[in-house]
Amino acid sequence: MDRRAAPRRPVLGPLARGYARWVMASPDTRGLGTGLAALYPAGHLAYTYAPGDALLLGAFAPPAALAAWVATYKTHGSPRYSGAIAAIAAGIPSWLATAATTGITNLPTLLGYTLTATATWSAYTWSDVLKERRRFAEAQAKWETIAGLAGLEGSRLLRTERTRTGVKFKIDLGVEGPSASRLERGDLAEQIARCYGIGADRVRITTHRKNARIAWIIIQLVDLWSQLVPHPAAVAADGTPLPAAAAATSKGHRSILDGPYIIGTDPETGDDLELVIFDDGGGRHVDIVGSNGGGKTNTLSNIVQQGAECCDVLTVAIDLGKGVIPILWRDHLHEYAGVGEEDKAVLILEWLDALLDERAIACQGGTLTPSPTSPVVQVIVDEQDTATGFHSAIADVFKPVMDKIHKRGRSLGIVLITAKQRDVVQHTGSKEGKANAYTTIVGRVANTKEMTKALPDWETTGCPDMSTYGGDAQGVVLLVRQGGTWQAGRTRALYDPKTVQALAAAYGPAGAHLEPHIAADLPTGYAQRHPIPA
């Protein structure tokens, strides 16, 4: 019997391939460790074959460090990461030059190399770029778990962003996967909420505006709606109440052209809620919609307060339904009409109508440049249904003037800010407001149908549903500007009537006044009620 030994299988090849796969599983750390280990015996080759070229080897360190810094910083933008890579690039020729001079078999060289390699390893593995990669890997693993439970196994995580309230996932749903709009209508939000152990209303799914395969999944892990947004005119930075007189020092300290009004904060990003009333392009009408208790009054109080800080703004308020703004801001308003003051409201409308005509002549087709002697007039009409609705006794007087302001007030410095509970023609009396409003503010609404009446295309633009967004928190609003850009957040707290009335008294009447030649020609005794300084 032939008892020849079986041929021995090569061992080196499989070991090498296995080690290569092990290194490629984590090239940043295992590859660096392998390179540092191989670099020490490489010093012996430099000592053997280039003992007299130590200076030449060391001369490569500065250009290598510079090239590594430029290449990595341009890609990652991280000084810490680029510094670690530059140190490693400079360390290789420096080590070869040292080993070529001293050799590697002595204890001081071994000890110095060990300490340097350890420091290099620590600096690299703890750099911010690798930390971010590890965080992304954790988020990827978390998303794979969520996708498996929610039936999105074919999806791919493109990006993860941390927010002030949680995390945002940017997901590629693939060609064969469900569309993002379908996921919005399904129970995906509830499935994800179950994974995190939170309420379904704290998960929001939005469609990418330019790609139907891309979806944003926003998960709110921290409830920031539990705290009011303090108003800087009423509360100091440390949380202590401010006396009204202290806040009134800001009266008239800026121009309306210096920037938009700040009326609140987006709790998810920390950004200010910005409302443009007048800019280089002229006036920007505002349309406010919210159900009873939906935050309209607090929003209007913020607008009046921001106007008080401008030296070139006059505020007029008409509220024939409840008279809240005329009562709260009576001491600061230029003119006002409250409950039962229809006759006074008609007088104000006559002044505004004449002001439009006189400024049209004065501006000669141009746009008003605001100043303390030619101010922007912001006209606030709260509870609009009582003024322009079917049951209003003065609707036939009110609607033509409002339509005229909506059409011509932009360039003439007269801005209309209307607030109503329902955005229907039965309450507004005309479609001009919706057509010409630059900003639509939606507060709390009763249901999704009312949301659709306020913003017919809110789902297309990715806006939150204001019947559920923010839970039961006060002052939650959505600002939608022309073009579809929007912000959602919470208005600054001006809920206490006594605080607001004290602010109005401390501010006092605005320092601006209408143009003298125009004021003298306004009807029904305007000049007697508001004497113009000589």
XYZ file of C-alpha atoms in Angstrom:
534
model
C 0.000 0.000 0.000
C 1.294 3.384 -0.965
C 1.384 5.456 2.229
C 2.532 8.712 0.740
C 1.940 11.723 2.948
C -0.854 14.039 1.839
C 0.399 17.349 0.444
C 0.452 20.053 3.080
C -1.815 22.998 2.415
C -0.118 26.368 2.423
C -0.816 28.209 5.659
C 0.730 31.590 4.931
C -1.748 32.563 2.184
C -4.999 32.051 4.184
C -3.441 33.742 7.221
C -2.436 36.727 5.129
C -5.886 36.992 3.553
C -7.567 36.627 6.942
C -5.351 39.297 8.455
C -6.024 41.616 5.509
C -9.786 41.209 5.967
C -9.381 41.872 9.690
C -7.482 45.088 8.992
C -9.953 46.249 6.325
C -12.814 45.867 8.809
C -11.347 48.834 10.708
C -8.580 50.416 8.607
C -8.348 53.589 10.697
C -7.229 51.777 13.851
C -5.996 48.313 12.831
C -4.261 49.661 9.751
C -2.527 52.332 11.799
C -1.429 49.741 14.371
C -0.064 47.488 11.630
C 1.823 50.378 10.060
C 3.386 51.419 13.381
C 4.460 47.843 14.072
C 6.014 47.448 10.605
C 7.749 50.806 10.794
C 10.080 49.758 13.614
C 11.914 46.988 11.652
C 11.901 49.304 8.623
C 14.309 51.443 10.635
C 16.806 48.587 10.555
C 16.788 48.713 6.742
C 17.569 52.421 6.884
C 20.406 51.722 9.353
C 21.798 49.002 7.065
C 21.470 50.571 3.615
C 21.416 54.324 4.243
C 23.498 55.040 7.339
C 24.996 58.183 5.855
C 21.752 59.661 4.488
C 20.070 60.595 7.750
C 19.764 64.281 6.826
C 18.342 63.427 3.425
C 15.719 61.162 4.978
C 14.787 63.761 7.596
C 14.414 66.481 4.958
C 11.265 64.770 3.694
C 9.430 65.441 6.979
C 8.340 69.120 6.452
C 6.944 68.712 2.910
C 5.222 65.451 3.886
C 3.568 67.142 6.871
C 2.459 70.135 4.780
C 0.999 67.947 2.034
C -0.876 65.782 4.556
C -2.312 68.837 6.359
C -3.518 70.502 3.153
C -5.070 67.318 1.735
C -6.928 66.279 4.896
C -8.046 69.744 5.989
C -9.524 70.430 2.552
C -11.533 67.200 2.830
C -12.580 67.192 6.492
C -12.093 70.760 7.747
C -10.829 69.497 11.127
C -7.627 71.015 12.601
C -7.273 68.162 15.126
C -7.552 65.428 12.534
C -5.285 67.219 10.047
C -2.714 67.824 12.791
C -2.641 64.122 13.700
C -2.222 63.086 10.035
C 0.501 65.709 9.496
C 2.365 64.464 12.597
C 2.228 60.875 11.315
C 3.428 61.921 7.836
C 6.319 63.891 9.329
C 7.118 61.121 11.818
C 7.864 58.461 9.190
C 10.929 60.135 7.577
C 11.985 61.477 10.995
C 11.995 57.959 12.440
C 13.915 56.533 9.458
C 16.528 59.272 9.810
C 16.850 58.564 13.562
C 17.085 54.796 13.055
C 19.682 55.224 10.282
C 21.873 57.067 12.783
C 21.334 55.130 16.034
C 20.104 51.716 14.940
C 17.112 49.976 16.534
C 18.738 47.454 18.847
C 19.411 49.832 21.740
C 17.017 50.449 24.622
C 16.720 54.281 24.354
C 15.632 54.039 20.703
C 13.097 51.298 21.486
C 11.698 53.248 24.432
C 11.472 56.505 22.458
C 9.748 54.798 19.527
C 7.237 53.110 21.842
C 6.276 56.381 23.519
C 6.001 58.220 20.203
C 3.915 55.457 18.612
C 1.575 55.417 21.614
C 1.085 59.187 21.448
C 0.454 58.987 17.700
C -2.094 56.220 18.173
C -3.953 58.201 20.844
C -3.958 61.466 18.902
C -5.301 59.794 15.791
C -7.915 57.469 17.253
C -9.381 60.202 19.481
C -9.586 62.857 16.764
C -12.975 64.414 16.119
C -13.289 62.918 12.628
C -13.020 59.373 13.923
C -15.426 60.194 16.750
C -17.932 61.411 14.183
C -17.432 58.257 12.134
C -18.071 56.131 15.195
C -21.214 58.105 15.996
C -22.397 57.646 12.424
C -21.726 53.905 12.638
C -23.814 53.762 15.818
C -26.591 55.709 14.112
C -26.350 53.400 11.091
C -26.731 50.380 13.342
C -29.685 52.061 15.064
C -31.296 52.842 11.721
C -30.835 49.237 10.527
C -32.712 48.110 13.633
C -35.478 50.653 13.019
C -35.659 49.774 9.318
C -36.005 46.093 10.132
C -38.854 46.698 12.546
C -40.587 49.235 10.282
C -40.319 47.203 7.062
C -37.686 49.390 5.345
C -34.926 46.808 4.931
C -33.990 48.123 1.481
C -33.471 51.704 2.625
C -30.088 53.346 3.036
C -29.003 55.928 5.602
C -27.437 58.914 3.847
C -26.868 61.313 6.705
C -27.511 61.760 10.395
C -27.850 65.162 12.051
C -28.159 65.875 15.740
C -30.735 68.488 16.693
C -31.432 70.281 19.975
C -34.329 67.928 20.561
C -33.136 64.641 19.068
C -31.892 63.338 15.744
C -32.661 63.596 12.017
C -32.191 60.738 9.531
C -31.866 61.358 5.802
C -33.006 58.145 4.116
C -32.720 56.858 0.552
C -35.795 54.660 0.109
C -34.546 53.148 -3.130
C -36.316 52.658 -6.443
C -38.437 49.709 -5.350
C -39.218 51.000 -1.867
C -42.312 52.973 -0.881
C -42.439 56.687 -1.614
C -41.872 59.198 1.155
C -45.392 60.609 0.778
C -46.791 57.112 1.269
C -44.759 56.720 4.438
C -46.111 60.047 5.705
C -49.643 58.710 5.371
C -48.809 55.301 6.868
C -47.914 54.138 10.353
C -44.127 54.479 10.015
C -44.042 57.282 12.605
C -45.774 55.029 15.106
C -43.384 52.138 14.377
C -40.332 54.370 14.896
C -41.850 55.831 18.060
C -42.226 52.311 19.431
C -38.515 51.669 18.806
C -37.581 54.723 20.868
C -40.363 54.417 23.421
C -41.782 57.884 22.707
C -45.091 59.282 21.496
C -45.977 59.024 17.817
C -46.464 62.812 17.631
C -42.741 63.244 18.340
C -41.760 61.551 15.058
C -42.139 63.569 11.855
C -41.586 62.305 8.300
C -41.072 64.819 5.488
C -40.427 64.406 1.782
C -37.379 65.880 0.073
C -38.593 68.678 -2.196
C -36.431 67.644 -5.171
C -36.238 63.850 -4.887
C -39.201 61.562 -4.194
C -36.837 58.764 -3.085
C -35.405 60.828 -0.239
C -37.153 61.273 3.107
C -36.248 63.093 6.318
C -37.216 61.376 9.554
C -37.094 63.789 12.508
C -37.219 62.217 15.954
C -37.803 64.436 18.983
C -36.208 62.803 22.019
C -36.249 65.846 24.318
C -39.428 67.798 25.073
C -38.468 71.466 24.760
C -42.088 72.604 24.611
C -42.348 72.304 28.380
C -40.656 75.682 28.908
C -41.962 79.068 27.810
C -39.810 81.301 25.619
C -39.146 84.340 27.852
C -39.483 87.765 26.307
C -36.271 89.828 26.694
C -38.333 92.966 27.294
C -39.974 91.384 30.332
C -37.462 88.828 31.649
C -33.697 89.184 32.110
C -31.193 86.613 30.891
C -30.979 85.079 34.384
C -34.768 84.628 34.522
C -35.591 87.523 36.859
C -38.473 89.843 35.844
C -37.470 93.222 34.446
C -39.224 96.461 35.396
C -41.111 97.894 32.448
C -39.126 101.126 32.600
C -35.881 99.216 32.002
C -37.251 97.461 28.919
C -38.630 100.728 27.517
C -35.096 102.073 27.071
C -35.068 100.121 23.805
C -37.925 102.208 22.403
C -37.072 103.553 18.956
C -33.462 102.401 19.083
C -33.427 100.997 15.547
C -34.990 101.315 12.109
C -37.389 98.785 10.653
C -34.906 98.401 7.778
C -32.239 97.109 10.182
C -33.736 93.619 10.112
C -36.860 91.529 10.617
C -38.902 91.313 13.785
C -37.940 88.519 16.191
C -41.136 87.063 17.611
C -40.019 83.661 18.940
C -37.669 80.681 18.761
C -37.544 77.357 16.941
C -36.888 74.882 19.787
C -35.530 72.217 17.444
C -32.733 74.406 16.034
C -32.523 77.375 18.392
C -33.050 79.775 15.448
C -35.102 82.930 15.875
C -38.553 83.142 14.328
C -38.155 86.072 11.946
C -41.068 88.110 10.621
C -40.458 90.610 7.813
C -42.808 93.607 7.955
C -40.873 95.999 5.718
C -37.613 95.661 3.809
C -35.954 97.122 0.728
C -38.755 95.687 -1.404
C -41.477 97.428 0.566
C -44.192 96.292 2.966
C -44.965 92.627 3.647
C -48.564 91.935 4.601
C -49.188 89.235 7.228
C -52.118 86.820 7.478
C -52.623 85.137 10.896
C -54.939 82.146 11.359
C -55.669 80.292 14.590
C -58.570 78.814 16.454
C -59.889 80.195 19.721
C -56.915 80.110 22.109
C -54.519 79.419 19.229
C -51.982 82.123 20.162
C -53.084 84.992 17.894
C -53.117 87.638 20.638
C -49.636 86.728 21.875
C -48.315 86.867 18.306
C -49.867 90.302 17.768
C -48.416 91.568 21.068
C -44.963 90.489 19.902
C -45.464 92.371 16.627
C -46.546 95.560 18.441
C -43.592 95.290 20.849
C -41.111 94.862 18.006
C -42.630 97.864 16.239
C -42.147 99.917 19.416
C -38.407 99.303 19.145
C -38.349 100.956 15.696
C -38.060 104.729 15.361
C -39.951 104.750 12.057
C -43.098 102.692 12.808
C -46.619 103.695 13.831
C -49.095 101.013 14.938
C -52.856 101.161 14.427
C -55.107 98.449 15.898
C -58.752 97.614 15.191
C -60.486 94.815 17.119
C -64.262 95.097 17.110
C -64.702 91.568 18.464
C -62.827 91.466 21.770
C -60.749 94.632 21.810
C -57.750 92.866 23.383
C -54.908 94.598 21.529
C -56.474 98.093 21.959
C -56.838 97.429 25.687
C -53.357 95.981 26.224
C -51.398 98.452 24.074
C -53.628 101.523 24.397
C -50.824 103.761 25.729
C -48.565 103.056 22.761
C -50.933 102.701 19.800
C -51.158 105.594 17.385
C -54.856 104.911 16.856
C -57.196 102.117 17.952
C -60.820 101.007 17.862
C -62.256 98.404 20.227
C -65.581 96.762 20.972
C -68.539 98.943 20.022
C -66.327 101.562 18.361
C -67.407 101.002 14.763
C -67.636 104.749 14.147
C -64.048 105.210 15.256
C -62.966 102.294 13.049
C -64.608 104.012 10.063
C -62.684 107.221 10.843
C -59.406 105.270 10.943
C -60.275 103.680 7.600
C -60.895 107.113 6.085
C -57.479 108.287 7.286
C -55.769 105.199 5.865
C -57.587 105.559 2.553
C -56.501 109.179 2.222
C -52.960 108.339 3.366
C -52.652 105.811 0.554
C -53.621 108.404 -2.050
C -51.371 111.141 -0.658
C -48.339 108.851 -0.424
C -48.966 107.529 -3.932
C -48.620 111.106 -5.173
C -45.576 111.796 -2.998
C -43.698 108.590 -3.890
C -44.301 109.088 -7.656
C -44.263 105.376 -8.393
C -41.359 104.557 -6.075
C -41.156 102.808 -2.724
C -41.351 104.673 0.560
C -38.103 105.107 2.481
C -39.083 104.868 6.185
C -37.986 107.589 8.579
C -39.318 109.121 11.820
C -41.054 111.787 9.683
C -42.331 109.288 7.105
C -42.954 106.087 9.058
C -44.286 102.665 8.178
C -47.870 102.275 9.396
C -48.632 98.731 10.510
C -52.383 98.196 10.701
C -53.508 95.329 12.958
C -57.011 93.967 12.423
C -57.834 91.295 15.005
C -61.002 89.163 14.977
C -61.380 90.067 11.315
C -64.776 88.362 10.937
C -66.379 91.098 13.071
C -65.109 93.715 10.630
C -65.422 92.044 7.217
C -67.682 89.020 7.793
C -71.213 88.631 6.512
C -72.698 89.887 9.782
C -70.570 93.043 10.020
C -72.451 96.331 9.857
C -69.434 98.139 8.370
C -68.190 95.409 6.018
C -69.100 97.521 2.967
C -66.743 100.246 4.266
C -64.058 97.954 5.621
C -63.506 95.565 2.698
C -62.700 98.155 -0.014
C -60.079 99.864 2.150
C -58.490 96.544 3.154
C -58.376 95.450 -0.491
C -56.780 98.788 -1.389
C -54.095 98.365 1.285
C -53.422 94.784 0.196
C -52.986 95.894 -3.415
C -51.169 99.216 -3.018
C -49.834 99.388 0.526
C -46.597 97.494 -0.149
C -44.742 100.381 -1.799
C -46.537 103.071 0.219
C -45.432 101.873 3.657
C -48.822 100.681 4.934
C -48.714 97.057 6.079
C -51.847 95.090 6.937
C -51.678 92.401 9.647
C -54.945 90.484 9.903
C -55.901 87.802 12.427
C -58.865 85.472 12.232
C -60.107 82.131 13.543
C -60.939 80.645 10.143
C -59.432 81.546 6.797
C -62.652 81.435 4.760
C -64.244 84.099 2.563
C -67.253 84.252 4.869
C -64.918 85.764 7.498
C -62.416 87.661 5.323
C -64.893 89.016 2.774
C -62.243 88.870 0.036
C -59.435 86.720 -1.341
C -57.047 89.660 -1.665
C -55.510 89.027 1.764
C -54.506 85.454 0.984
C -53.244 86.444 -2.473
C -51.104 89.361 -1.270
C -49.890 88.193 2.138
C -46.128 87.686 2.124
C -46.207 85.719 5.402
C -48.935 83.415 6.666
C -48.786 82.589 10.383
C -50.775 79.570 11.521
C -51.316 79.006 15.228
C -53.162 76.150 16.840
C -56.054 74.986 14.626
C -58.891 72.636 15.477
C -58.157 69.857 12.975
C -56.410 68.969 9.742
C -59.287 70.333 7.632
C -58.794 73.790 9.151
C -55.056 73.436 8.513
C -55.772 72.791 4.842
C -58.012 75.882 4.662
C -55.243 78.007 6.142
C -52.487 76.479 3.964
C -53.853 74.367 1.094
C -50.405 73.019 0.108
C -48.964 72.480 3.605
C -48.310 68.778 2.995
C -46.489 69.464 -0.276
C -44.105 71.961 1.340
C -43.472 69.668 4.332
C -45.049 71.911 6.972
C -46.139 70.366 10.281
C -49.829 69.903 11.014
C -50.661 72.692 13.451
C -53.569 70.737 14.892
C -51.046 68.385 16.553
C -47.604 70.039 16.325
C -46.176 71.087 19.680
C -48.773 69.234 21.734
C -50.692 71.495 24.109
C -47.917 74.090 24.443
C -48.890 77.759 24.309
C -47.764 80.047 21.518
C -46.785 77.377 18.957
C -46.900 78.927 15.469
C -45.908 78.214 11.888
C -44.523 80.999 9.658
C -44.800 80.364 5.911
C -43.323 82.903 3.503
C -43.800 83.392 -0.208
C -41.906 80.700 -2.073
C -42.714 77.972 0.439
C -39.958 78.561 3.000
C -41.215 78.112 6.550
C -40.283 78.115 10.213
C -42.108 76.534 13.125
C -41.574 77.324 16.777
C -42.877 79.176 19.773
C -43.564 82.868 20.204
C -42.064 84.838 23.073
C -44.250 84.898 26.162
C -46.353 88.043 26.549
C -49.369 86.381 28.119
C -49.723 88.425 31.309
C -52.020 91.420 30.607
C -50.521 93.477 33.434
C -47.000 92.978 32.079
C -48.060 94.029 28.584
C -49.955 97.089 29.812
C -46.950 98.152 31.883
C -44.733 97.806 28.790
C -47.145 99.898 26.723
C -47.224 102.623 29.383
C -43.437 102.636 29.677
C -42.967 102.862 25.911
C -45.512 105.641 25.552
C -46.590 106.994 22.162
C -44.267 106.371 19.254
C -41.806 109.144 18.486
C -42.534 109.056 14.750
C -45.253 111.084 13.025
C -46.763 111.290 9.565
C -45.492 113.702 6.943
C -46.728 117.192 7.964
C -48.161 118.106 4.559
C -50.023 114.777 4.397
C -51.262 114.891 8.003
C -52.742 118.338 7.430
C -54.842 117.045 4.529
C -56.197 113.908 6.227
C -59.968 114.076 6.838
C -62.084 114.453 9.983
C -59.676 116.212 12.245
C -56.624 113.959 12.157
C -54.285 116.929 12.629
C -56.213 118.024 15.734
C -55.877 114.582 17.330
C -52.204 114.254 16.367
C -50.511 117.677 16.214
C -47.397 117.637 14.077
C -44.290 119.270 15.603
C -43.177 122.411 13.837
